[in-house]
mmCIF file with all atom_site columns, C-alpha atoms in Angstrom:
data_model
loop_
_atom_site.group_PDB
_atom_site.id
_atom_site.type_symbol
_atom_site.label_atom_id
_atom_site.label_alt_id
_atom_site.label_comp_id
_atom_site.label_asym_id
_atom_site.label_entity_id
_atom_site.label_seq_id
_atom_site.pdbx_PDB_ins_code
_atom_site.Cartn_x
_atom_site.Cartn_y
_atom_site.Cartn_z
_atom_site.occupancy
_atom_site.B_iso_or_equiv
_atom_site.pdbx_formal_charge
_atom_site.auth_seq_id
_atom_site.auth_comp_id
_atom_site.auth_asym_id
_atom_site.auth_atom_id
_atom_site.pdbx_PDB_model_num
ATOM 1   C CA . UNK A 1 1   ? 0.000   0.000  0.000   1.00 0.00 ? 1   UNK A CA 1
ATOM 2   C CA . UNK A 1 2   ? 1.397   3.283  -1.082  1.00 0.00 ? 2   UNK A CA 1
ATOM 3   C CA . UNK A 1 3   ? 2.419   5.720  1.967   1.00 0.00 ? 3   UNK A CA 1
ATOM 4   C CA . UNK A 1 4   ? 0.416   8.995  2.008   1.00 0.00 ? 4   UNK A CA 1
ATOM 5   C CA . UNK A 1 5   ? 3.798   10.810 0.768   1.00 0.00 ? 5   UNK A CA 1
ATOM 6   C CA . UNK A 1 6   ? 4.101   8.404  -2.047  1.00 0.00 ? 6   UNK A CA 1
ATOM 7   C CA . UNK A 1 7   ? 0.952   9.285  -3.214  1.00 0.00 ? 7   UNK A CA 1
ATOM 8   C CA . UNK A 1 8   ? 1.345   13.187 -2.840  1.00 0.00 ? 8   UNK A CA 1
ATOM 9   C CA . UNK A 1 9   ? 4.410   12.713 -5.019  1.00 0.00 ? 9   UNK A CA 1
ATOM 10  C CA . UNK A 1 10  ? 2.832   11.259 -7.682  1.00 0.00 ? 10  UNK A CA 1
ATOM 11  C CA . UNK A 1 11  ? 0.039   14.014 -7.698  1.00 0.00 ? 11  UNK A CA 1
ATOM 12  C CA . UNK A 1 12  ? 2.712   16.227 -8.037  1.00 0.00 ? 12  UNK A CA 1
ATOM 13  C CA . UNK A 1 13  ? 4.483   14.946 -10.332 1.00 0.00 ? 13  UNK A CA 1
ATOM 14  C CA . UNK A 1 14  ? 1.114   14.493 -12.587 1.00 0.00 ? 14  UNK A CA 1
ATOM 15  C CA . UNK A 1 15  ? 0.452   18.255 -12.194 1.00 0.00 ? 15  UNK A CA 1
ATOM 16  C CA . UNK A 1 16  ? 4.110   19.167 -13.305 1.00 0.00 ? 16  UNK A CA 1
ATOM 17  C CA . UNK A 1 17  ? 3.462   16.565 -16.389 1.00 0.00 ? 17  UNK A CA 1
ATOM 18  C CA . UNK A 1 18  ? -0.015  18.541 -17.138 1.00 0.00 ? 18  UNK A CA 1
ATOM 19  C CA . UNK A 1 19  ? 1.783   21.953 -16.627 1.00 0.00 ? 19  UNK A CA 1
ATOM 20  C CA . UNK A 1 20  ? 4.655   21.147 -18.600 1.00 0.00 ? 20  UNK A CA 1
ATOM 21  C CA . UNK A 1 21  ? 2.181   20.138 -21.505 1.00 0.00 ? 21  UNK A CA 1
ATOM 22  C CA . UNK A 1 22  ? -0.122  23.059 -20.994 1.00 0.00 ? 22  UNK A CA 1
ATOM 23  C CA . UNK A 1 23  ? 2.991   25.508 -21.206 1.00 0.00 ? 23  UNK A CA 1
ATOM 24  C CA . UNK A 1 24  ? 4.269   23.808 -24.429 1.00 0.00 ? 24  UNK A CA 1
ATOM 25  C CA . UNK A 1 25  ? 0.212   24.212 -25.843 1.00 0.00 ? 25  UNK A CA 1
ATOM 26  C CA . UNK A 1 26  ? 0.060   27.482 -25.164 1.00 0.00 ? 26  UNK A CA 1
ATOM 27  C CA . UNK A 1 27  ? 3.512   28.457 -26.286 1.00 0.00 ? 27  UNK A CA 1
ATOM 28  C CA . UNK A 1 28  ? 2.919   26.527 -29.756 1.00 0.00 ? 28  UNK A CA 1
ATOM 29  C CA . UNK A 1 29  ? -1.128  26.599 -29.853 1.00 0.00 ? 29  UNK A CA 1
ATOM 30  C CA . UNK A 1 30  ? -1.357  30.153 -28.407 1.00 0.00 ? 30  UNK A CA 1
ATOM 31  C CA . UNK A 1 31  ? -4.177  30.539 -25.995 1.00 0.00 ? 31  UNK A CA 1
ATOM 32  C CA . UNK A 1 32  ? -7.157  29.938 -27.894 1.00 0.00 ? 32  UNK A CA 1
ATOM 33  C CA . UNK A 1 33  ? -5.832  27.104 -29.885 1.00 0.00 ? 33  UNK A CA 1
ATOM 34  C CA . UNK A 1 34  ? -5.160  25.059 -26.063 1.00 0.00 ? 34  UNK A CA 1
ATOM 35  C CA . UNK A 1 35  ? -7.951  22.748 -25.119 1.00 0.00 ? 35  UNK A CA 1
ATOM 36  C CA . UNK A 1 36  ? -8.156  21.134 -21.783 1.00 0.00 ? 36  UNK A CA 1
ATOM 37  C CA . UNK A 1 37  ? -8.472  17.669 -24.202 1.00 0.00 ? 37  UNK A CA 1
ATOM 38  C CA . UNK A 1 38  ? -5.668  18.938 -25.999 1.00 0.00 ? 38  UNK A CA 1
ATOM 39  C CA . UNK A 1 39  ? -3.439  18.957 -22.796 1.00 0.00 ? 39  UNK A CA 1
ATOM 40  C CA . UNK A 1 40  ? -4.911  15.797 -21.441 1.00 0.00 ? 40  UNK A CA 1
ATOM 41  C CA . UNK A 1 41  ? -3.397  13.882 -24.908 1.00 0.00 ? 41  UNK A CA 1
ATOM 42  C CA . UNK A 1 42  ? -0.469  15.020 -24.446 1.00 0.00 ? 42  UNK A CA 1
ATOM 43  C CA . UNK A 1 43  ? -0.175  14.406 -20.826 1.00 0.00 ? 43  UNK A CA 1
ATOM 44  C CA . UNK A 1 44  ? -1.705  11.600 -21.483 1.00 0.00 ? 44  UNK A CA 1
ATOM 45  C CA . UNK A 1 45  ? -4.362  11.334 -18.486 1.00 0.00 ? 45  UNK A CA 1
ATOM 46  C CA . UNK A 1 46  ? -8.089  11.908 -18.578 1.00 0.00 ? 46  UNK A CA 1
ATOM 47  C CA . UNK A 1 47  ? -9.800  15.478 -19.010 1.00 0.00 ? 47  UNK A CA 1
ATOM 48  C CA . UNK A 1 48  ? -10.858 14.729 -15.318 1.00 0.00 ? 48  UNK A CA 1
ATOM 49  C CA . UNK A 1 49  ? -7.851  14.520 -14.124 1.00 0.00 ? 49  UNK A CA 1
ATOM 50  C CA . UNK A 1 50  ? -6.863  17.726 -15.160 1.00 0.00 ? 50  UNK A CA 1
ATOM 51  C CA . UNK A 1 51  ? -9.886  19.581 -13.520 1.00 0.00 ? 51  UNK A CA 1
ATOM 52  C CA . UNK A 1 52  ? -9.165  17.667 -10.630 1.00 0.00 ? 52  UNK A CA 1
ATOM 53  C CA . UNK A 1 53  ? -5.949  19.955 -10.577 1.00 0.00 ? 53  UNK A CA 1
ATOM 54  C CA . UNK A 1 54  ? -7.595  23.328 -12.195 1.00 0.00 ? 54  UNK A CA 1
ATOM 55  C CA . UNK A 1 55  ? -10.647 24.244 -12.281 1.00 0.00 ? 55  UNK A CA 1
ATOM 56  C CA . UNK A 1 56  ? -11.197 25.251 -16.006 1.00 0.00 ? 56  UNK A CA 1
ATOM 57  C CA . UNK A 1 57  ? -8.844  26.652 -18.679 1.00 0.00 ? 57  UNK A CA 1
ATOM 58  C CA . UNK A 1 58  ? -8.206  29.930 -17.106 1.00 0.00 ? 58  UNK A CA 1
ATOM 59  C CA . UNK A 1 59  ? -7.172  28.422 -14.247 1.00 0.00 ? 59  UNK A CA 1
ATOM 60  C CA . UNK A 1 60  ? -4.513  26.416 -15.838 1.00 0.00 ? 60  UNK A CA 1
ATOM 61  C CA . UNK A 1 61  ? -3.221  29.011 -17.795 1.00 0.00 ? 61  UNK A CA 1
ATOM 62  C CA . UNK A 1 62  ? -2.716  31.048 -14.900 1.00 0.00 ? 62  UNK A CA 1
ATOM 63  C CA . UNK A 1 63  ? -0.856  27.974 -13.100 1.00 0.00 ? 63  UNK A CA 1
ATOM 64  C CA . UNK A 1 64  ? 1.411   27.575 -16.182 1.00 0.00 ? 64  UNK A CA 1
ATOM 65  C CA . UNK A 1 65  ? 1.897   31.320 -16.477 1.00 0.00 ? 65  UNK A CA 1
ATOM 66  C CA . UNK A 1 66  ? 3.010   31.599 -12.419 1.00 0.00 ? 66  UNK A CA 1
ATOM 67  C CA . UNK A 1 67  ? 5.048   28.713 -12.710 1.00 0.00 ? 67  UNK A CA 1
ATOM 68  C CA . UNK A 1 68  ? 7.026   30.193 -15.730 1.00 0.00 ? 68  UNK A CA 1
ATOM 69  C CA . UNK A 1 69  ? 6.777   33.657 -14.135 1.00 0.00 ? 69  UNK A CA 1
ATOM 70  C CA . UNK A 1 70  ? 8.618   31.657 -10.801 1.00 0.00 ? 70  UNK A CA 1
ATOM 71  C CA . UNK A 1 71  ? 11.503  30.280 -13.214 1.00 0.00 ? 71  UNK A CA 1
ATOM 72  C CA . UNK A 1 72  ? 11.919  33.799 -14.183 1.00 0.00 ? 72  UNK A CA 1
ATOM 73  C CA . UNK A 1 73  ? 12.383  35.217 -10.896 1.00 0.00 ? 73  UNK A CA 1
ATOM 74  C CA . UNK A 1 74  ? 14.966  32.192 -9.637  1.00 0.00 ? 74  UNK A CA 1
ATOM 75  C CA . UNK A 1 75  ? 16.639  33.345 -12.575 1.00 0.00 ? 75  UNK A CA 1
ATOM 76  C CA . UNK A 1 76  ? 16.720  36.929 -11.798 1.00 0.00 ? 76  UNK A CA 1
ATOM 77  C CA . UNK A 1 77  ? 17.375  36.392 -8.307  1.00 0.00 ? 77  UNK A CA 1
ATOM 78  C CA . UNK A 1 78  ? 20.501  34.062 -9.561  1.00 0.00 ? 78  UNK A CA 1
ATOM 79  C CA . UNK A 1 79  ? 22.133  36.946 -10.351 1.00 0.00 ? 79  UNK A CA 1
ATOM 80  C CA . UNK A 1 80  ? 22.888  38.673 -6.944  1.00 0.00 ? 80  UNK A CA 1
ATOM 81  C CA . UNK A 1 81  ? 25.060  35.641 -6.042  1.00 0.00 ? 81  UNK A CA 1
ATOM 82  C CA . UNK A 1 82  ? 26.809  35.717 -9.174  1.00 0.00 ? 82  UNK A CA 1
ATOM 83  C CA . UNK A 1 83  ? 28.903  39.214 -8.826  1.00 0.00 ? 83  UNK A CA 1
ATOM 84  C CA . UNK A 1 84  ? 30.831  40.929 -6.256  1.00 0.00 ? 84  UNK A CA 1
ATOM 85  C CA . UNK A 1 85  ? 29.962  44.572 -6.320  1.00 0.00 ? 85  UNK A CA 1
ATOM 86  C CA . UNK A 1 86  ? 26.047  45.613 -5.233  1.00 0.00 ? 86  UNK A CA 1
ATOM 87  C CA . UNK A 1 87  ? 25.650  47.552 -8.593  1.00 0.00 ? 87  UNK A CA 1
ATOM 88  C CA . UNK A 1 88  ? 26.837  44.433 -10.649 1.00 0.00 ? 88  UNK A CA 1
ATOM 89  C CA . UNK A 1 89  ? 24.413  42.637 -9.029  1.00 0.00 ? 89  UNK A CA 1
ATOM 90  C CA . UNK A 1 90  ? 21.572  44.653 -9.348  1.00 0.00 ? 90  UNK A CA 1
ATOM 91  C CA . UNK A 1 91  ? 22.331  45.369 -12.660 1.00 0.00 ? 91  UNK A CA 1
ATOM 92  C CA . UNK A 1 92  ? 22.490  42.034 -14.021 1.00 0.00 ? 92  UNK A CA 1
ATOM 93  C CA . UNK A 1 93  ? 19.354  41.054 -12.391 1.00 0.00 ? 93  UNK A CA 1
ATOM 94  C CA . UNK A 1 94  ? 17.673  43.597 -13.907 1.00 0.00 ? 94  UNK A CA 1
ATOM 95  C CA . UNK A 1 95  ? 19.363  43.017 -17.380 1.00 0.00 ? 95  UNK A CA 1
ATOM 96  C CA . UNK A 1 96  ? 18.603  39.742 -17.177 1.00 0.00 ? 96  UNK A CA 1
ATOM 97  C CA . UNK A 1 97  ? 14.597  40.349 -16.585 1.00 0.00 ? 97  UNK A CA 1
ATOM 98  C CA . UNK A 1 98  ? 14.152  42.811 -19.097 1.00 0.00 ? 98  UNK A CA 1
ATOM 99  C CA . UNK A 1 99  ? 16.184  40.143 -22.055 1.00 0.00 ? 99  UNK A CA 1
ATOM 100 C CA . UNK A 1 100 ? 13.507  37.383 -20.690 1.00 0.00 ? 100 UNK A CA 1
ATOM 101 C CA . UNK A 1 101 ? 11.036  39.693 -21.451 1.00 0.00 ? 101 UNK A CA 1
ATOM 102 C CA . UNK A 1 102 ? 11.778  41.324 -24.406 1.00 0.00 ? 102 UNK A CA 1
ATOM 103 C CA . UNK A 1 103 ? 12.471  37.498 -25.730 1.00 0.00 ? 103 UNK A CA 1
ATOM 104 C CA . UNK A 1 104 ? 8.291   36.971 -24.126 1.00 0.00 ? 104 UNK A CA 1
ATOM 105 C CA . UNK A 1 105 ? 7.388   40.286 -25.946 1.00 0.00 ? 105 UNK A CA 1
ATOM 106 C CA . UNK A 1 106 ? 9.084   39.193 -29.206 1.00 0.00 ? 106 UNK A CA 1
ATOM 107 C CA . UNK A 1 107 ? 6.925   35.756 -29.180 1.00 0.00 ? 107 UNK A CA 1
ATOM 108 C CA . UNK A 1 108 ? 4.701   35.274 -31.737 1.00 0.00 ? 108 UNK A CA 1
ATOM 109 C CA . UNK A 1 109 ? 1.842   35.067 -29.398 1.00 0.00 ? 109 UNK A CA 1
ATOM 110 C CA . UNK A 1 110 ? 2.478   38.254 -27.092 1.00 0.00 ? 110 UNK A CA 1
ATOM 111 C CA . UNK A 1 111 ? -0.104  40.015 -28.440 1.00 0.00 ? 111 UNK A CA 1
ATOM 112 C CA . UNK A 1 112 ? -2.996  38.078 -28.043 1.00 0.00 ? 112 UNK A CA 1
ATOM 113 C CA . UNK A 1 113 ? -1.381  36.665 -24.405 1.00 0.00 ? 113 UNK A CA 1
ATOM 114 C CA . UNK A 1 114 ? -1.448  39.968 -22.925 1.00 0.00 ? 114 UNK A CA 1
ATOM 115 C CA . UNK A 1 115 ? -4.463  41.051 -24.568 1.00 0.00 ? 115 UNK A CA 1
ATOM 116 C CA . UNK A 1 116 ? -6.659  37.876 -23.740 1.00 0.00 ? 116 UNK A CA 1
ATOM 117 C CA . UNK A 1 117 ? -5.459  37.304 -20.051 1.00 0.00 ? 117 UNK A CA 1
ATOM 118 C CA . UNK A 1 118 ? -4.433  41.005 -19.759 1.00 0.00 ? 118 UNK A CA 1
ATOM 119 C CA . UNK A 1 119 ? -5.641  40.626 -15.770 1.00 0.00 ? 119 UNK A CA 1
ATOM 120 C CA . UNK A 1 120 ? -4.249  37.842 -15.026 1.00 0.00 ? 120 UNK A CA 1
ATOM 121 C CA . UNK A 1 121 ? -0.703  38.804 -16.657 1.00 0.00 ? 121 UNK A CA 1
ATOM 122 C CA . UNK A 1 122 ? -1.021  41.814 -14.893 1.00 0.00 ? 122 UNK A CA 1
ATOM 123 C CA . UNK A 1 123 ? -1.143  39.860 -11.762 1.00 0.00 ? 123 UNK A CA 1
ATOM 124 C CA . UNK A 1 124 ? 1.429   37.786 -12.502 1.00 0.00 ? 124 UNK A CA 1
ATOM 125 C CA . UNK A 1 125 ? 3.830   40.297 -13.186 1.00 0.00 ? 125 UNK A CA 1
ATOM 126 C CA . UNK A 1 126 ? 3.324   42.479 -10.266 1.00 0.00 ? 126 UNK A CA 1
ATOM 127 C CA . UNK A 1 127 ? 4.483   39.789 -8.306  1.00 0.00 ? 127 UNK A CA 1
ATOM 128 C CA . UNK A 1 128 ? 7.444   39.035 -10.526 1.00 0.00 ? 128 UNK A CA 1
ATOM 129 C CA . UNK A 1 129 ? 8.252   42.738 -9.629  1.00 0.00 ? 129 UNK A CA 1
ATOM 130 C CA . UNK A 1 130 ? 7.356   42.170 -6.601  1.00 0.00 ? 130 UNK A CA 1
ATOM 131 C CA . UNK A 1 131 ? 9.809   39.532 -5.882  1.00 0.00 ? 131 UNK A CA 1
ATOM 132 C CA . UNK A 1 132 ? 12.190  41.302 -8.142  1.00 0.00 ? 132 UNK A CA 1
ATOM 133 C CA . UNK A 1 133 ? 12.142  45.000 -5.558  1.00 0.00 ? 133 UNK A CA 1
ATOM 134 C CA . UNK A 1 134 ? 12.305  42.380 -2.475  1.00 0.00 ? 134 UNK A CA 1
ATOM 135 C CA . UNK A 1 135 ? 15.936  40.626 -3.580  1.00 0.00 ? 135 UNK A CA 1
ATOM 136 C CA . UNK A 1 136 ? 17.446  44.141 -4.512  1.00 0.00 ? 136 UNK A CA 1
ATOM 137 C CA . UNK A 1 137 ? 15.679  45.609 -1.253  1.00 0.00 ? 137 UNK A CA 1
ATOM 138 C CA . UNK A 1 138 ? 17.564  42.461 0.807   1.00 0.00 ? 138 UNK A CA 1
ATOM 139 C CA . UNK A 1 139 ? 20.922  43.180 -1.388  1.00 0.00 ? 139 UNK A CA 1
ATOM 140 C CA . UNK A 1 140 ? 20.722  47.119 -0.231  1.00 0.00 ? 140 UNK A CA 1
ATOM 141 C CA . UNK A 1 141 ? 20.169  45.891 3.156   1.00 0.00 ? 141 UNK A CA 1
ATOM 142 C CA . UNK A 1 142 ? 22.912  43.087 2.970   1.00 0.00 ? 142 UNK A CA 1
ATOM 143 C CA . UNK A 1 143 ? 25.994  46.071 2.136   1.00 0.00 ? 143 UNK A CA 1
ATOM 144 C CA . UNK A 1 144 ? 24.907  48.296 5.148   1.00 0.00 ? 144 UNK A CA 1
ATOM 145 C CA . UNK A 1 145 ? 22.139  50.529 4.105   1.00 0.00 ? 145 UNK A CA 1
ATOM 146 C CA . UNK A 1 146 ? 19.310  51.445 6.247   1.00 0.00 ? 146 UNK A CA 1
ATOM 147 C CA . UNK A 1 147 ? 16.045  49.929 5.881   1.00 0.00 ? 147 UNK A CA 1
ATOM 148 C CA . UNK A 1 148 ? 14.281  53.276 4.784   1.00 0.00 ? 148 UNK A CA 1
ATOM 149 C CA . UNK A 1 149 ? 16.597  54.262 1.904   1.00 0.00 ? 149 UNK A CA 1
ATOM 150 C CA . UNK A 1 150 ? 16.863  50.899 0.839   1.00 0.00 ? 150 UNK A CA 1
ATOM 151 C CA . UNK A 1 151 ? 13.148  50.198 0.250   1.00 0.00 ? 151 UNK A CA 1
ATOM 152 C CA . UNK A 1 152 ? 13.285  53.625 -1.289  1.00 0.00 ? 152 UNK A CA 1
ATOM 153 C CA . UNK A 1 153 ? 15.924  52.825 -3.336  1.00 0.00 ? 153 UNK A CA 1
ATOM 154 C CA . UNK A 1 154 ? 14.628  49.618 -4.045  1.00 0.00 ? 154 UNK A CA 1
ATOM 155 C CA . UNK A 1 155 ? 11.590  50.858 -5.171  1.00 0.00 ? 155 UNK A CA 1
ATOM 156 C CA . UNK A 1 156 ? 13.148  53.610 -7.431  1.00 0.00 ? 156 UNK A CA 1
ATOM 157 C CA . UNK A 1 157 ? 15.104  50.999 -8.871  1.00 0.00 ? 157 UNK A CA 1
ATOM 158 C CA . UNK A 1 158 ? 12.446  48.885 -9.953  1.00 0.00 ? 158 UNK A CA 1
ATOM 159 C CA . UNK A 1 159 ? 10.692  51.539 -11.341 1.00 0.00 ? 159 UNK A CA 1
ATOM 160 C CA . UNK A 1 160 ? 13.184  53.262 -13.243 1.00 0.00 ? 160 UNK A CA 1
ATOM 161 C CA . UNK A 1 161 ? 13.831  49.872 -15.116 1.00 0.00 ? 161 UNK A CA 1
ATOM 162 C CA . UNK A 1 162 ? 10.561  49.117 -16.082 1.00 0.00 ? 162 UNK A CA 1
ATOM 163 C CA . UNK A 1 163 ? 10.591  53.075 -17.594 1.00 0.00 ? 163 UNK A CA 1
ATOM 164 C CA . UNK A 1 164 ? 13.814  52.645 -19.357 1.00 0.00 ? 164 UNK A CA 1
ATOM 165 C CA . UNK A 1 165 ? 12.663  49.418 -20.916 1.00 0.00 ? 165 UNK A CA 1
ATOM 166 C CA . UNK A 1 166 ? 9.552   50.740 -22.105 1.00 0.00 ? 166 UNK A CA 1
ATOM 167 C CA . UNK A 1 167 ? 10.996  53.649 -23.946 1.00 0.00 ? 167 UNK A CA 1
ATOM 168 C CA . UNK A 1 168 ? 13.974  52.263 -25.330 1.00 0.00 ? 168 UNK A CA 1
ATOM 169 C CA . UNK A 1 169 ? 14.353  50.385 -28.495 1.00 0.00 ? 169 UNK A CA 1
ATOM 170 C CA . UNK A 1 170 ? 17.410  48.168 -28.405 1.00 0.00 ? 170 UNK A CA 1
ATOM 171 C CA . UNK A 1 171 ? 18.195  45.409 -25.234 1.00 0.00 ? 171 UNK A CA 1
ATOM 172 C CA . UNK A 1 172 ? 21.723  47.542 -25.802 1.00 0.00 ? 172 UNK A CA 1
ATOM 173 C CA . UNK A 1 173 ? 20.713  50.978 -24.666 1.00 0.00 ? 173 UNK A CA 1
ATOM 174 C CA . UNK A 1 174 ? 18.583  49.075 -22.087 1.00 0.00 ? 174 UNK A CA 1
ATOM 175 C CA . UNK A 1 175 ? 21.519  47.574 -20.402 1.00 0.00 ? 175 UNK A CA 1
ATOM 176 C CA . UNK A 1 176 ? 23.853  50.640 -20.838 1.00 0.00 ? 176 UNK A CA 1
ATOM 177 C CA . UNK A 1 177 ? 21.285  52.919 -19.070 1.00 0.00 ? 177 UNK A CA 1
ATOM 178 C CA . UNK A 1 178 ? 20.409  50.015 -16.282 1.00 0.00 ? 178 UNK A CA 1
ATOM 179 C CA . UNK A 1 179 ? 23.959  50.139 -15.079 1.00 0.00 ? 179 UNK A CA 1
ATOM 180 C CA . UNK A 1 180 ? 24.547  53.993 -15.205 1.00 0.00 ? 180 UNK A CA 1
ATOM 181 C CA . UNK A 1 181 ? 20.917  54.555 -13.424 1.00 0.00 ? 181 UNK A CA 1
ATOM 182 C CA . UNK A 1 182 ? 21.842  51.669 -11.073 1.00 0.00 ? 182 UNK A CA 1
ATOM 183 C CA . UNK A 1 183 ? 25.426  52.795 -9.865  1.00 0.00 ? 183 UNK A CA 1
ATOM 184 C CA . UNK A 1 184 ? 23.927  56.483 -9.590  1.00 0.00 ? 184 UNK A CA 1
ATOM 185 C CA . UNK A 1 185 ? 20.746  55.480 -7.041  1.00 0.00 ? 185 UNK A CA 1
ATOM 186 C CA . UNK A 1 186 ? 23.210  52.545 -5.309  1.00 0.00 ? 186 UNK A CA 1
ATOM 187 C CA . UNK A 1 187 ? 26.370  55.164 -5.029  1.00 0.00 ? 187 UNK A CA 1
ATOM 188 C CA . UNK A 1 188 ? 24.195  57.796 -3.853  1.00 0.00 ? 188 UNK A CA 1
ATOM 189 C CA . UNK A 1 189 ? 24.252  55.843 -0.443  1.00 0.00 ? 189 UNK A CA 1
ATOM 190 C CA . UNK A 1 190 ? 27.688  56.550 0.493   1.00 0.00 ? 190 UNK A CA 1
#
């Protein structure tokens, strides 16, 4: 008889099978060209079994969207154990988040992603930001700065990038102006 921790590892390991086939779906399929029967081929298990997990399309997409949004963030967050200096870190974190989206933005199914689930994405990357402010807020904190300026700074930070992003053309100028607005908030501390 299978142990109660057996069993909640094969549940899980079912809903990373039906999330790693939904996220394929939607990735080739776009939105409206995923089923739930779709997914459940491809799995394979039954259409049941999937709305045992999620409770209708929506709600899968959103699973597979947080998931991927997740990966994103662990690979942000990589970055502040990858370089010495507070600014290098920062920077590359933030470099790194804005190529992973620019790649997302340059998919052939951006458009109608953002416009379909527009909410939902909206949601989701809040909380990547979210979780992107927190890790430079506990870097700032980590070198010495006080609690106050770094959440400001933190939060200035975050913002900034999301500006420069959105009105620059080229992942170049992007990065270029991420470091130089970076090391002038982060130096501004001493």
């Amino acid at each position: 008889m299978a142990t109660s921790n057996e069993i909640n590892s094969a549940a899980e390991r079912t809903k990373e099978k039906i999330l790693d086939a939904a996220e394929a779906l939607f990735a080739q399929e776009r939105y409206k060209g995923t089923s739930v029967e779709r997914v459940a081929r491809n799995v394979p298990v039954s259409k049941t079994t999937i709305y045992k997990y999620f409770d209708h399309k929506d709600g899968l997409f959103e699973a597979t969207a947080r998931r991927f949004a997740s990966r994103i963030l662990a690979e942000v967050t990589s970055e502040f154990t990858a370089h010495d200096t507070i600014e290098e870190q920062i920077s590359s974190a933030l470099i790194r988040k804005h190529k992973l989206c620019y790649e997302i933005r340059a998919s052939s199914f951006a458009k109608e992603l953002f416009e379909a689930r527009h909410g939902v994405v909206r949601a989701i990357v809040g909380d990547l930001m979210t979780g992107i402010e927190s890790a430079i807020l506990r870097a700032l904190i980590e070198v010495g700065m006080r609690r106050a300026d770094a959440t400001r700074c933190a939060r200035l930070i975050a913002a900034t990038s999301i500006g420069l992003a959105n009105t620059h053309t080229t992942r170049a100028t992007t990065s270029k102006d991420l470091r130089f607005m970076v090391r002038a908030i982060v130096s501004s501390r001493e």
